[in-house]
Coordinates of C-alpha atoms in Angstrom, one line a residue:
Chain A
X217 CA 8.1 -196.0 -89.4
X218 CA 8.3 -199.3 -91.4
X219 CA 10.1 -202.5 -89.6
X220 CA 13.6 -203.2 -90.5
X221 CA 12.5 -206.4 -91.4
X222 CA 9.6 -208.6 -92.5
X223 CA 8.4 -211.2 -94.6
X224 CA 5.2 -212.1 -95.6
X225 CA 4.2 -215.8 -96.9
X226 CA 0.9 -217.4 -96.9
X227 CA 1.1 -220.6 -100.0
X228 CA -2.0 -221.8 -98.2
X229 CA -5.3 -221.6 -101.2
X230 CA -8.2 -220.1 -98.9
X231 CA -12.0 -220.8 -99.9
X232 CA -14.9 -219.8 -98.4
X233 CA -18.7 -220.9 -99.0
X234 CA -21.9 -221.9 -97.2
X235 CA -21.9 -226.0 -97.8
X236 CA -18.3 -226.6 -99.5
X237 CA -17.0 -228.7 -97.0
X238 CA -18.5 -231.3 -99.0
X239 CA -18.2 -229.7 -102.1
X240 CA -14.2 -228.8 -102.7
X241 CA -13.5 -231.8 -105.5
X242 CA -12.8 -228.5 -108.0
X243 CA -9.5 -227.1 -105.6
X244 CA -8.8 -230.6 -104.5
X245 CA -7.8 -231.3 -108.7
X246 CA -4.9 -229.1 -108.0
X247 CA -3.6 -230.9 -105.7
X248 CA -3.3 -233.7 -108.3
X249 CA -3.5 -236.9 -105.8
X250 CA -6.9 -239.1 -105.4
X251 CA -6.0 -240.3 -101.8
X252 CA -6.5 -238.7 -98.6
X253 CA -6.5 -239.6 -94.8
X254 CA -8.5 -237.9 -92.5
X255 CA -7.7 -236.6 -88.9
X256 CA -10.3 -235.4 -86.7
X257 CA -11.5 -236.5 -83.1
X258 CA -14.5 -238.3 -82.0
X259 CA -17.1 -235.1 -81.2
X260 CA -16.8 -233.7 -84.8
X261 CA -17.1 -237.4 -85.6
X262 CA -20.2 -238.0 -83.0
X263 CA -21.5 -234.4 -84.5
X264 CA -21.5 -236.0 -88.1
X265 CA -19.2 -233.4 -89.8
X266 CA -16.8 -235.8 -90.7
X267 CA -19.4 -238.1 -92.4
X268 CA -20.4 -234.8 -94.4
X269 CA -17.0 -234.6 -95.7
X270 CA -16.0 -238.1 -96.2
X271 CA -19.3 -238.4 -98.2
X272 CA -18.2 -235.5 -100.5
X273 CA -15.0 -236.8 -101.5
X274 CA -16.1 -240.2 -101.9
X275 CA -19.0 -239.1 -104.2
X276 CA -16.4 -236.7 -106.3
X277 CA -14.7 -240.0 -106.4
X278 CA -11.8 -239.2 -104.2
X279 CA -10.4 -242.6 -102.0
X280 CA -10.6 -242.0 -98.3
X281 CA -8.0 -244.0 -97.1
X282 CA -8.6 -244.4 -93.4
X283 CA -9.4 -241.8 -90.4
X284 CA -8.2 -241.1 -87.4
X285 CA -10.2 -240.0 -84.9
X286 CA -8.2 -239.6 -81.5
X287 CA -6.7 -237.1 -81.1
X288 CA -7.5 -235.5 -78.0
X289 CA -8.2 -232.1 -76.5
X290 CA -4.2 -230.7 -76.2
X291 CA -2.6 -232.6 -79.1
X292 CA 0.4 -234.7 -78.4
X293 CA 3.3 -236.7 -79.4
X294 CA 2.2 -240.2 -79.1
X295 CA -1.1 -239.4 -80.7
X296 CA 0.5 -238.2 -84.0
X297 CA 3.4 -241.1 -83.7
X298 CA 0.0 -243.1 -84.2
X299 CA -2.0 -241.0 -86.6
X300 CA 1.1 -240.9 -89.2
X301 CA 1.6 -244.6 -88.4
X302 CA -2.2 -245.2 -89.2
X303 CA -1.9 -242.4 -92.7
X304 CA 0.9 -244.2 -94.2
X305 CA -0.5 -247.6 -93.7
X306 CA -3.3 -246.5 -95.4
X307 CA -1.5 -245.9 -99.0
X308 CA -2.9 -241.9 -98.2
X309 CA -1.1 -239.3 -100.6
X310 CA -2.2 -236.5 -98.6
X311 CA -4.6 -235.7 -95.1
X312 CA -7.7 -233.9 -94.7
X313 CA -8.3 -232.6 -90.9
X314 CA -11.5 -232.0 -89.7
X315 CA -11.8 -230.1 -86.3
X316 CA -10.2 -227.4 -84.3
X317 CA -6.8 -226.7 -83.1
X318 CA -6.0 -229.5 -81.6
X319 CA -6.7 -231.5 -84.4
X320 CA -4.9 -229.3 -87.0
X321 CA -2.0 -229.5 -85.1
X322 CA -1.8 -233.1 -85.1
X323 CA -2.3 -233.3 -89.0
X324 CA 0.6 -231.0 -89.3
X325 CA 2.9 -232.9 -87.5
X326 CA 1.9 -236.2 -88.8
X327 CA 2.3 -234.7 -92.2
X328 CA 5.9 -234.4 -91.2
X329 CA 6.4 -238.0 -90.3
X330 CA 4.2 -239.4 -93.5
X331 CA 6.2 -237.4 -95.5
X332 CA 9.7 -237.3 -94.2
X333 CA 9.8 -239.8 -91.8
X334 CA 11.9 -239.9 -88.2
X335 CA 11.9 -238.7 -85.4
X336 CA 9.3 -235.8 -84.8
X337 CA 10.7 -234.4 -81.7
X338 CA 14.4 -235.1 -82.5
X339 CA 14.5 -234.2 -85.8
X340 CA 11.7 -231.8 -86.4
X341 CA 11.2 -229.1 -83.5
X342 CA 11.9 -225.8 -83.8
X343 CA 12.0 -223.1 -86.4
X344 CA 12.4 -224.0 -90.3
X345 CA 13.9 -227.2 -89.7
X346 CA 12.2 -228.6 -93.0
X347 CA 13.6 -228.0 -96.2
X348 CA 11.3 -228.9 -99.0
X349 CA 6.9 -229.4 -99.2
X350 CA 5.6 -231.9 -97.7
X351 CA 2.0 -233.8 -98.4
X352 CA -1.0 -231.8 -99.1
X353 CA -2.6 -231.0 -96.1
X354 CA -6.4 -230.1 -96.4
X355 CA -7.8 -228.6 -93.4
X356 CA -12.0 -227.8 -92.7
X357 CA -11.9 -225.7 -89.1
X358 CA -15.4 -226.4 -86.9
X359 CA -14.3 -223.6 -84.7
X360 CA -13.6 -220.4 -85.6
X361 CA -11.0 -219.3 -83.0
X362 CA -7.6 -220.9 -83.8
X363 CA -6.3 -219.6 -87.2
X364 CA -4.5 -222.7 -87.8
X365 CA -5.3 -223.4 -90.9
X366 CA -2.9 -220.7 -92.1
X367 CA -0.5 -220.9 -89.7
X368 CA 2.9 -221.8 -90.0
X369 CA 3.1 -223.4 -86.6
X370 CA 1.8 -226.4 -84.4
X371 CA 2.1 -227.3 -81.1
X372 CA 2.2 -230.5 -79.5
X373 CA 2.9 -232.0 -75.8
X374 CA 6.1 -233.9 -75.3
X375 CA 4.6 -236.1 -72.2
X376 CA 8.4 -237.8 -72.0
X377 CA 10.1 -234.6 -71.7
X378 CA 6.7 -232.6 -70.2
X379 CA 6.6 -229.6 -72.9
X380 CA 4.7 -227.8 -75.0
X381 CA 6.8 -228.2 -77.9
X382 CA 6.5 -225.8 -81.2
X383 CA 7.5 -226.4 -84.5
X384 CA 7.1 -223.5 -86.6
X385 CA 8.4 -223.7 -90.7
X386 CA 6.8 -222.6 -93.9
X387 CA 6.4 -226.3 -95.1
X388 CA 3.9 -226.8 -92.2
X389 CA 1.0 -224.3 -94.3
X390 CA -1.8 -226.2 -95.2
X391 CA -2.2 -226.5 -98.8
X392 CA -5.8 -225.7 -98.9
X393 CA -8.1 -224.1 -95.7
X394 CA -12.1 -225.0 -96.3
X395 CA -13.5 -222.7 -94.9
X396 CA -17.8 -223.6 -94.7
X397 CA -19.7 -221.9 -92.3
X398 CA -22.3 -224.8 -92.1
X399 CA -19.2 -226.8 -90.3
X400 CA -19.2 -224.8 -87.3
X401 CA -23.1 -224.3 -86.2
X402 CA -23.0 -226.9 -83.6
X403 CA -20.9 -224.9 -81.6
X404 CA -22.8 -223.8 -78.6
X405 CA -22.9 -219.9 -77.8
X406 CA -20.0 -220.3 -74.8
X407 CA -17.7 -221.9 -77.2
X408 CA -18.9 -219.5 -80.1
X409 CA -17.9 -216.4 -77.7
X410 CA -14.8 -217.5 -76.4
X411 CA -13.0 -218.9 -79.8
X412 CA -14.3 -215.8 -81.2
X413 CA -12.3 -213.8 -78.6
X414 CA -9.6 -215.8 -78.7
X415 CA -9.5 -214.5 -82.5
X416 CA -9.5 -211.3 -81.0
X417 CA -6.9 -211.6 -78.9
X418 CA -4.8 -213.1 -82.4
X419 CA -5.4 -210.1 -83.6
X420 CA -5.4 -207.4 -81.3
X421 CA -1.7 -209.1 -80.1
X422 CA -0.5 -209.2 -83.9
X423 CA -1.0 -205.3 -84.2
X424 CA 0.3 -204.5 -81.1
X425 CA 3.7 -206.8 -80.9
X426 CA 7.2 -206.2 -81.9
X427 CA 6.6 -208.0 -85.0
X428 CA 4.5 -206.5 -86.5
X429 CA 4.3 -205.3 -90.4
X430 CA 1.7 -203.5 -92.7
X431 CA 0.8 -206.9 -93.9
X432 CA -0.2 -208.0 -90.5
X433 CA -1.8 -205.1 -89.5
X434 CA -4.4 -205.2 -92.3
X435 CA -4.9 -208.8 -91.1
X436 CA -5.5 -207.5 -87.5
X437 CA -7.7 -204.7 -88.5
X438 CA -10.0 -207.0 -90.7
X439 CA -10.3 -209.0 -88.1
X440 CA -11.4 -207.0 -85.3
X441 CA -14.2 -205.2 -87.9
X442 CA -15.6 -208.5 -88.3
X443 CA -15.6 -209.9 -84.9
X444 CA -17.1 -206.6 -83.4
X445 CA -19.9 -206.6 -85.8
X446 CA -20.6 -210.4 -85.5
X447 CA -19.7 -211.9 -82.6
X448 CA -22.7 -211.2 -80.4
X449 CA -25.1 -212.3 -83.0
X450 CA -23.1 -215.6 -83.8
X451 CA -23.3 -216.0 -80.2
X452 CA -27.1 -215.2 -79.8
X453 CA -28.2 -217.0 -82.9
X454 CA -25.7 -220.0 -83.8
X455 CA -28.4 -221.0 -87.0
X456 CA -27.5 -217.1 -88.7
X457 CA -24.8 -218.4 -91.6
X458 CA -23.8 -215.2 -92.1
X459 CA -22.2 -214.2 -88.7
X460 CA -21.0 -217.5 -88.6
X461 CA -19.2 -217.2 -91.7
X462 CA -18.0 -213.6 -90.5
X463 CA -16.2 -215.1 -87.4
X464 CA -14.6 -218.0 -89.8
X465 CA -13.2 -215.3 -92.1
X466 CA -11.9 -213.5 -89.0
X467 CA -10.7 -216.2 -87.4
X468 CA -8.7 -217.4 -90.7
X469 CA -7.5 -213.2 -91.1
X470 CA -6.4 -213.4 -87.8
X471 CA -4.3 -216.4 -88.4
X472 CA -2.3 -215.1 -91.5
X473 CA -1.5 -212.0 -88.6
X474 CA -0.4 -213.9 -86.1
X475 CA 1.5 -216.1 -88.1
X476 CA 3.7 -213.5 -89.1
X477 CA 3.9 -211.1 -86.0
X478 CA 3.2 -213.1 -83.3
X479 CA 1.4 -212.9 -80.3
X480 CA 2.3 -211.1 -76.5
X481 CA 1.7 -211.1 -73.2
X482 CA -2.4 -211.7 -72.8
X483 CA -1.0 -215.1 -74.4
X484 CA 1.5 -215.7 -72.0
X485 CA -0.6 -214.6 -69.2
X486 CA -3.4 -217.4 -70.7
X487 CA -1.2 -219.9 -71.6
X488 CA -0.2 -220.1 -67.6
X489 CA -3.5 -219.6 -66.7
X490 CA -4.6 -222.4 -69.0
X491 CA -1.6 -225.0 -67.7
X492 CA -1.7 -224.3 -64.0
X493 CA -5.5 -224.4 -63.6
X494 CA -7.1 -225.9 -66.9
X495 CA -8.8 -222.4 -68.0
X496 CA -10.0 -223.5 -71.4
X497 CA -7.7 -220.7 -73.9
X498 CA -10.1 -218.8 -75.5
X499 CA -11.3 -218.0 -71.8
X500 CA -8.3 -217.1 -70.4
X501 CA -7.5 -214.6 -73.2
X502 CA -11.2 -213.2 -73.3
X503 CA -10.4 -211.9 -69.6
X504 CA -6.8 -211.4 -69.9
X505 CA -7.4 -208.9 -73.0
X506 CA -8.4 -205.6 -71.8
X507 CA -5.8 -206.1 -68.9
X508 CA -3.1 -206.9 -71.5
X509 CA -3.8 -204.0 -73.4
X510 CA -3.4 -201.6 -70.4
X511 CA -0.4 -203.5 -69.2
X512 CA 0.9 -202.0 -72.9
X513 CA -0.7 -198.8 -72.7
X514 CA 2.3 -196.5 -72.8
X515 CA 3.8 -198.7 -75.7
X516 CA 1.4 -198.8 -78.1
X517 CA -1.2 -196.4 -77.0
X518 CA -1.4 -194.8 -81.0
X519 CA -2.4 -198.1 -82.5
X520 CA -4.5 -198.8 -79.8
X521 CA -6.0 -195.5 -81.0
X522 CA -6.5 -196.6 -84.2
X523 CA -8.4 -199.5 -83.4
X524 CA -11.0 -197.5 -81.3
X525 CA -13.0 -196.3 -83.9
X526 CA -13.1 -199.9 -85.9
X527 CA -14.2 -201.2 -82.4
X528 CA -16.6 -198.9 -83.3
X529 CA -16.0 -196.4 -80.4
X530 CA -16.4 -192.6 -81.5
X531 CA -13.3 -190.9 -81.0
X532 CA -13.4 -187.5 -82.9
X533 CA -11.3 -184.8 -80.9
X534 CA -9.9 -187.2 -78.2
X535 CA -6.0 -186.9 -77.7
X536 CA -5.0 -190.7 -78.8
X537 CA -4.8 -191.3 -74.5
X538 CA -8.3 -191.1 -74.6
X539 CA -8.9 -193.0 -77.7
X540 CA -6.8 -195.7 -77.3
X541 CA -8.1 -196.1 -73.8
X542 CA -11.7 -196.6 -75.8
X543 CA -10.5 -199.8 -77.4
X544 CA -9.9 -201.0 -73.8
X545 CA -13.1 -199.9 -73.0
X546 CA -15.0 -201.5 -76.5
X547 CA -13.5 -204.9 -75.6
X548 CA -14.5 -204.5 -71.5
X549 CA -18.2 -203.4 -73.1
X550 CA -18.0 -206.2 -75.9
X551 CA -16.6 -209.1 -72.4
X552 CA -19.7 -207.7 -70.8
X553 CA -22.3 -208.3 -73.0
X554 CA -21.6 -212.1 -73.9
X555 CA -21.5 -212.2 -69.9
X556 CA -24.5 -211.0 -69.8
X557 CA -25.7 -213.4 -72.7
X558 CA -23.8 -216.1 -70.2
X559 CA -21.5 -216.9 -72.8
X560 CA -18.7 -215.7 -71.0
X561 CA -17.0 -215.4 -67.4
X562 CA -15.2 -211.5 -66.8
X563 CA -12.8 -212.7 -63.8
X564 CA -10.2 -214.9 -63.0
X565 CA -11.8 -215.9 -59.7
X566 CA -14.8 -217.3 -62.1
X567 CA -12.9 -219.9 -63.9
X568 CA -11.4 -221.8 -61.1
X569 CA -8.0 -219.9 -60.6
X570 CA -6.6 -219.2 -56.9
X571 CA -5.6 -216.3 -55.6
X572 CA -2.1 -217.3 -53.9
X573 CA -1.6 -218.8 -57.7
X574 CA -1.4 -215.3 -58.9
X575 CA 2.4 -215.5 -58.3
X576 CA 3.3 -218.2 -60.0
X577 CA 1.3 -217.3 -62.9
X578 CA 3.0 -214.5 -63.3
X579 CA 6.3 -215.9 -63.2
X580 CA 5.1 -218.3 -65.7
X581 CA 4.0 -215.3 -68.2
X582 CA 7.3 -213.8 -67.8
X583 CA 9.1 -217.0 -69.0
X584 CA 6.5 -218.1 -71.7
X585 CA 7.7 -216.9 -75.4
X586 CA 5.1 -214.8 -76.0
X587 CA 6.8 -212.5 -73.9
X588 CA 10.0 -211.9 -76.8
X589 CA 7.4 -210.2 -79.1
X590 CA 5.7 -208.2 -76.4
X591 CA 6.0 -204.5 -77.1
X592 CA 6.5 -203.7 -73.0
X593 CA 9.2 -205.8 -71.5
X594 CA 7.3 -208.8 -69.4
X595 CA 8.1 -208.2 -65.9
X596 CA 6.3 -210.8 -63.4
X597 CA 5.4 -207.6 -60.2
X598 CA 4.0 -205.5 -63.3
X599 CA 2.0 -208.7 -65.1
X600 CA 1.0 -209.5 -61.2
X601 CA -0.4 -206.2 -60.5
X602 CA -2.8 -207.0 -64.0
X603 CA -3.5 -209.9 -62.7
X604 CA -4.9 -209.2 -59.6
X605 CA -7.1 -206.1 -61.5
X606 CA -8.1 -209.1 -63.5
X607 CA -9.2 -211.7 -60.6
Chain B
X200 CA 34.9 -217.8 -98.5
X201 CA 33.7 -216.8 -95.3
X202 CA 35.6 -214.0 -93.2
X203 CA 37.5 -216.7 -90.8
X204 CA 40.2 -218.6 -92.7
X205 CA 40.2 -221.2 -91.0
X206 CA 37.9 -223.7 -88.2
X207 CA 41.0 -223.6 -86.2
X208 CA 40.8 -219.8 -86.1
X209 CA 37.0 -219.3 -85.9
X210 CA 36.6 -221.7 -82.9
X211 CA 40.1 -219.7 -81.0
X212 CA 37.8 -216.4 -81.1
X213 CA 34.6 -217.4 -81.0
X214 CA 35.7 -220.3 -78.0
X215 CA 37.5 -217.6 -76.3
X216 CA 34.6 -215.1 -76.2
X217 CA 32.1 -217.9 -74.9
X218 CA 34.7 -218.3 -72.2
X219 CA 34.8 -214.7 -71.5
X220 CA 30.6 -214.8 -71.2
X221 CA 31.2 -218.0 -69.0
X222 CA 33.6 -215.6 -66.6
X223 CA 31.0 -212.9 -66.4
X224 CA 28.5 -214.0 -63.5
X225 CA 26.0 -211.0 -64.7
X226 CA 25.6 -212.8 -68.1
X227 CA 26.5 -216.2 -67.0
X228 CA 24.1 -216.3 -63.9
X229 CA 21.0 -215.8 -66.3
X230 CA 22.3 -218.7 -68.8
X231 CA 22.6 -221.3 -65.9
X232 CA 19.2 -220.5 -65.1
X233 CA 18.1 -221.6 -68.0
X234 CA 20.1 -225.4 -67.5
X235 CA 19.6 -225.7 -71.4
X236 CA 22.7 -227.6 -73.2
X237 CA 23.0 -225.4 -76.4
X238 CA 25.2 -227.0 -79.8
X239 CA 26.1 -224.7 -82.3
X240 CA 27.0 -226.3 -85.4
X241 CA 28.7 -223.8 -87.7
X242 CA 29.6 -223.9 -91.3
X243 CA 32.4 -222.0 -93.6
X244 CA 34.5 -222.8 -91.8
X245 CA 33.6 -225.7 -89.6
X246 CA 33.1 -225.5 -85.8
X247 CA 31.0 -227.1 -83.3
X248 CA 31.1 -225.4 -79.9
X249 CA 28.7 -226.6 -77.2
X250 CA 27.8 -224.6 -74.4
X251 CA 26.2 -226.3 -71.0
X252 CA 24.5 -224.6 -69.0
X253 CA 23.0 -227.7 -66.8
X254 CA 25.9 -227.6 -64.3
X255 CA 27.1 -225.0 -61.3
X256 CA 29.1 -223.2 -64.1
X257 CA 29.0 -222.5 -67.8
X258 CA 31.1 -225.7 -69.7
X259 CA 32.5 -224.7 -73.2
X260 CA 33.2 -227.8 -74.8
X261 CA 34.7 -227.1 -78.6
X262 CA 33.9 -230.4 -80.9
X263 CA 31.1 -231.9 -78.6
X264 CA 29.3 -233.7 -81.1
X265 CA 28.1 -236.6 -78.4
X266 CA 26.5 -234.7 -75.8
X267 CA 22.6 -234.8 -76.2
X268 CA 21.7 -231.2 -76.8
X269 CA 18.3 -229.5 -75.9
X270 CA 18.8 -226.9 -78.6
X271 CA 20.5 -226.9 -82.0
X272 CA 21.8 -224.3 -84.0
X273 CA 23.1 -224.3 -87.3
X274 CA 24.0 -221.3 -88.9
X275 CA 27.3 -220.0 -91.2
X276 CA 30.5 -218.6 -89.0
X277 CA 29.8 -215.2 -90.6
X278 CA 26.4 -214.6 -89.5
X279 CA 27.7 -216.3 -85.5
X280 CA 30.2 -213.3 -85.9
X281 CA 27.3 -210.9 -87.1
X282 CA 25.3 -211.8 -84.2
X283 CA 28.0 -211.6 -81.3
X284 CA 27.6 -208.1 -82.5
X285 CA 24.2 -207.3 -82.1
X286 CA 23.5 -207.4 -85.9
X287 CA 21.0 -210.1 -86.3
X288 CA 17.7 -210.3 -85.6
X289 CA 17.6 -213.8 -84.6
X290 CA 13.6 -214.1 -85.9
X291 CA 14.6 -212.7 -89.2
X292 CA 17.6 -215.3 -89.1
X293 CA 15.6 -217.7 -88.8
X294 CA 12.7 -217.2 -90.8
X295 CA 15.2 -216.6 -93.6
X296 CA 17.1 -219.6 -92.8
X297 CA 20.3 -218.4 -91.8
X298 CA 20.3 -219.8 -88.4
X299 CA 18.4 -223.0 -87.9
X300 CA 17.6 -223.5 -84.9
X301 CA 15.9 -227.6 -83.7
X302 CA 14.4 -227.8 -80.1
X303 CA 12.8 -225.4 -78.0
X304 CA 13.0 -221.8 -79.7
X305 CA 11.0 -219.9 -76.8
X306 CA 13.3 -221.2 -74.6
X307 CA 16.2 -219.7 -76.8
X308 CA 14.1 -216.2 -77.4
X309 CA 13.8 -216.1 -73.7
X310 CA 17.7 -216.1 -73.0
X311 CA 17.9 -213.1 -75.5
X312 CA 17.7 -210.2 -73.1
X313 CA 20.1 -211.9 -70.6
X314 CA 23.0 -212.2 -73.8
X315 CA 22.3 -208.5 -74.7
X316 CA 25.3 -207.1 -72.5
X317 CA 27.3 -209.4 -74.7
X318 CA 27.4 -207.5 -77.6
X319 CA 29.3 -205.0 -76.4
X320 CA 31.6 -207.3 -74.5
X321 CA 32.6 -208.9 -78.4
X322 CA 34.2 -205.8 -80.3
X323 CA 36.2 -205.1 -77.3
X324 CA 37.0 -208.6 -76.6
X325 CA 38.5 -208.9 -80.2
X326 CA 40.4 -206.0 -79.8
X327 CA 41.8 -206.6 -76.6
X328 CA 42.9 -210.4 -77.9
X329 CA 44.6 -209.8 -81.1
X330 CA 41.7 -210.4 -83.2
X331 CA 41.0 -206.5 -84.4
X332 CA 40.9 -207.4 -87.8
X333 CA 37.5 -209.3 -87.2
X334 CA 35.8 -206.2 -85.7
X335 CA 34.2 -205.0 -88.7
X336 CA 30.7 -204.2 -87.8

């Protein structure tokens, strides 16, 4: 059965190659403007990526502007108050970010400010509150976890009013996502496992939720091919391009899903486990997963099904029970190996999180709003009851 | 032309049904938990209701342009009255423009199960008030 409704929209230009991170002056040209600002924090900086890319447009005879180079880990207001400040100063026509989620987010929202000026909380929060393009916005991701680079949302703290706050609109795609493998081989293997997962977890959530459509679930299925069949070797051997450049594809694929259908309640459960006790997010979800995915079980038990087998579980003559409860089973197997690699913690209790916070972070999931597109209605004694499987 | 002829009539029914919800502690307990202050801002005709829910009990205040609101909503008087019958999908609405909505949305998504019981409560409501020629869908 189709949903009543969907749209799909993706205006962001994708391209994809080993070294064109400082080699993109030929999709730049479309853009038609010579001046760009870049956003990216001081470990990309420190790790000389951004040096790589500011020498490639200089030398293609493009005018870096400026950079800006704090943002920090959880992106927030005042940082992109500043970073737009610094952009416009700088006579940019457009912003190239450099980093991971954090930093895409706060090129997205400065975008907004360079280009429409005011307030960004008071005027800009929320869903489609722009109403025409704003200033190209190049983005290179050194992790391949987020997505963001075609998503149509960011996410940045509001310290005065102490919230998360989400701004989601078409005009906040990136005009063009770099995607060069060669950017993200400094990630070390724990990083390289959990962003990877937390792909996963994009994608697994996107076929699974309420919104989902054919579109997103050929994203979602894409994704979890690739990560299955790269994301131990990325993780074993960061130097091998091509399983690097498999998880960047999947990472990107998983995006475009997400961006359109969402994500559930392993996101709510991680986002509380991330703001309560600091679990990085690509953790949180690698545990949370396969305890998310039974928590649905009875919902969505035939797509889970038909992701066994591209998990690449054999599932010939099981009843779709049994198979679906082989996806659980490929991504508990798939958790175990990178533990065993040491990439990757399997329980709550491992990451710092209490037991008497249990509780609360269950009543956090429940009000988090993942839990609107969650195919099973988010109930805190049920998500507890995972919770504890999962400590 | 939009189905309501004019803002005086559209804010009468649409007022009168938020004061309704504001009477029914089942519905009205779950939107005070929430303590958001909600504006909507509707067009063809124009109304601006805003409903608080930072107090002991549900304030309806019709033309309450002052008040800083947590969450904004704009949207047409046709597709309010669509939605009061469970008609809309509010992320379809949304991502198609016809409700814009400024502040917190998860927030807003979140108070969606508690305003279900509400869409039954509008048909009947226009019915029972003299309004029957607006219960079209």
């Amino acid at each position: 059965m189709l949903p009543e409704f969907f749209e799909f929209y993706n205006s962001t230009r994708v391209v994809y190659g080993s070294g064109i991170a400082s080699d993109f002056k030929a999709e730049l040209d479309f853009l038609g403007i010579g001046k760009y600002f870049i956003v990216s924090d001081r470990i990309i900086s420190d790790l000389g990526l951004t040096k790589k890319v500011v020498d490639g447009l200089t030398s293609a005879g493009i005018e870096v502007t400026g950079e800006f180079l704090d943002v920090p880990q959880d992106s927030e207001v005042n940082t992109v108050n500043a970073c737009a400040d610094q952009a416009k100063t700088s006579g940019a026509e457009g912003l190239v970010a450099i980093g991971g989620g954090s930093v895409i987010d706060t090129a997205k929202a400065a975008n907004i400010l360079i280009s429409e000026g005011g307030d960004l909380v008071e005027d800009y929060s929320g869903a489609h509150t722009l109403t025409r393009p704003l200033k190209p916005l190049v983005v290179i991701p050194t992790t391949a976890g987020t997505g963001s680079e075609v998503t149509q949302v960011a996410v940045v703290y509001d310290k005065d009013n102490k919230v998360k706050m989400p701004f989601t609109d078409k005009f906040l795609l990136p005009s063009l996502a770099v995607l060069d493998p060669e950017m993200t081989l400094s990630l070390p293997p724990k990083l390289t496992a959990s962003t990877a997962m937390d792909a996963l977890t994009h994608a697994v959530e996107a076929y699974v939720d309420l919104q989902w459509s054919p579109f997103s679930d050929t994203f979602a299925i894409g994704t979890v091919e690739l990560i299955f069949k790269n994301i131990v070797q990325a993780t074993k051997n960061g130097e091998d391009l091509e399983a690097r450049g498999s998880l960047l594809i999947a990472s990107n694929m998983a995006g475009i899903a997400f961006s359109h259908s969402m994500v559930g309640c392993v996101h709510g459960m991680a986002h509380a486990v991330g703001g309560i006790f600091r679990v990085p997010h690509g953790v949180a979800n690698a545990i949370l997963l396969p305890y998310g995915m039974e928590y649905n079980f009875e919902e969505v038990k035939d797509k889970l099904a038909k992701l066994a087998p591209i998990m690449g579980e054999e599932v010939s003559g099981l009843s779709a029970d049994d198979a679906a409860r082989k996806a659980i089973e490929a991504v508990r197997k798939l958790n175990g190996t990178l533990n065993e690699m040491g990439a990757l913690p399997l329980r709550l209790r491992e990451v710092g999180v209490s037991e008497d916070g249990l509780p609360e972070i269950a009543e956090a999931t429940v009000m988090d709003g993942t839990s609107f597109y969650n195919p099973r209605e988010v109930v805190a004694e049920e998500i507890l009851a995972h919770l504890k499987n999962a400590y | 032309m939009g189905l309501f002829e004019s803002s005086e009539k559209f804010e009468e029914v649409l007022g009168g049904f938020f004061r309704l919800v504001a009477d029914t502690p089942s519905v009205a307990d779950k939107l005070l938990a929430s303590k958001l202050i909600i504006r909507f801002t509707y067009k063809d005709p124009d109304v601006v209701l805003l409903i608080d829910c930072s107090g002991d009990k549900l304030d309806i205040r019709p033309g309450d342009t002052e008040t800083k609101a947590d969450v904004e909503m704009s949207m047409s008087a046709d597709i309010a009255h669509k939605f009061w019958f469970g008609k809309v999908n509010l992320m379809a609405a949304l991502t198609r423009r016809q409700m814009v909505a400024k502040g917190p949305i998860p927030k807003i998504l979140k108070l969606l199960p508690a305003i279900k019981p509400t869409y039954a409560m509008y048909p009947k409501y226009l019915d029972e008030n003299g309004y029957g020629q607006y219960n079209i869908y």
